[in-house]
Amino acid sequence: MGSHGCKAVALALMGAQVSVVDVAPGNKHYAEEVAAAAGVTLRYEVCDVLQLPGSAPDLLGLQDLVLLENGILHYFTDLQALYKVVRALLVPGRGRLVLRDFHPVSTKLITNKSGKLKLSSHLPQQAALTSYNSGTAPRAPCGRFGHADAVYNDTLYMYGGHDGGFSRHGQQNYIPGHEFEELWAMELDTKRWRLLHASLPDDQPGPGK
């Protein structure tokens, strides 16, 4: 489930039939580019995974393996609902869930040097934050690297970043990933994401500047 499909491409190269689910159309585009470069095909469903049983009922009960990895669970406020979808996807009696997860605060905001924990980041300018009210906006940010994070007033902010890149098989040239200019906020008590307007005035330092 989720992200840019690099694990899915690796599994497809080993002969698996792979389906990917994510809310971000940009991730689908990137995953399909990687799959094409690797010479494999993926099925990529762009939807809220909790709506997957209604969006792709043909996937139910047929999956030998469901993989959740690298920062998935913190997007959900109801883990029971997520696990119900996972169970519905798996082959009854022999399907397996592989879960490897962490909270982004542990890797993006906190560093451990010589046994001392340190909070290291930049706080966004509050005056520059404007609510983004689009009916088609994604409900949570997609997986990314190189972004800036900060905690301010019990809210986690995340700005920018990219979804990685890849090297074509057998070639030396590097294909860059997609850059993001989004500013997201997650209230730590409710764990709900909001997409905020990302443009900042040139004379005001924003996250990562």
CSV table of N, CA and C in Angstrom, one decimal, residues 106-113 116-120:
chain,number,residue,atom,x,y,z
A,106,SER,N,10.1,10.6,14.8
A,106,SER,CA,11.4,9.9,15.3
A,106,SER,C,12.5,10.1,14.3
A,107,THR,N,12.2,10.3,13.0
A,107,THR,CA,13.3,10.3,12.0
A,107,THR,C,13.5,11.7,11.4
A,108,LYS,N,12.5,12.6,11.5
A,108,LYS,CA,12.5,13.9,10.8
A,108,LYS,C,12.7,15.0,11.8
A,109,LEU,N,12.3,14.9,13.0
A,109,LEU,CA,12.4,16.0,13.9
A,109,LEU,C,13.5,15.8,15.0
A,110,ILE,N,13.7,14.6,15.4
A,110,ILE,CA,14.6,14.3,16.5
A,110,ILE,C,15.9,13.6,16.0
A,111,THR,N,17.0,14.1,16.4
A,111,THR,CA,18.3,13.5,16.1
A,111,THR,C,18.9,13.0,17.4
A,112,ASN,N,19.7,12.0,17.3
A,112,ASN,CA,20.4,11.4,18.5
A,112,ASN,C,21.9,11.5,18.3
A,113,LYS,N,22.6,12.4,19.0
A,113,LYS,CA,24.0,12.5,18.8
A,113,LYS,C,24.7,12.4,20.2
A,116,LYS,N,22.4,12.2,23.2
A,116,LYS,CA,21.6,13.3,23.5
A,116,LYS,C,20.5,13.5,22.4
A,117,LEU,N,19.3,13.6,22.8
A,117,LEU,CA,18.2,13.9,21.8
A,117,LEU,C,18.1,15.3,21.5
A,118,LYS,N,18.0,15.7,20.2
A,118,LYS,CA,18.0,17.1,19.8
A,118,LYS,C,16.8,17.3,18.8
A,119,LEU,N,16.0,18.3,19.1
A,119,LEU,CA,15.0,18.7,18.1
A,119,LEU,C,15.6,19.7,17.2
A,120,SER,N,15.6,19.4,15.9
A,120,SER,CA,16.3,20.2,14.9
A,120,SER,C,15.3,20.4,13.7
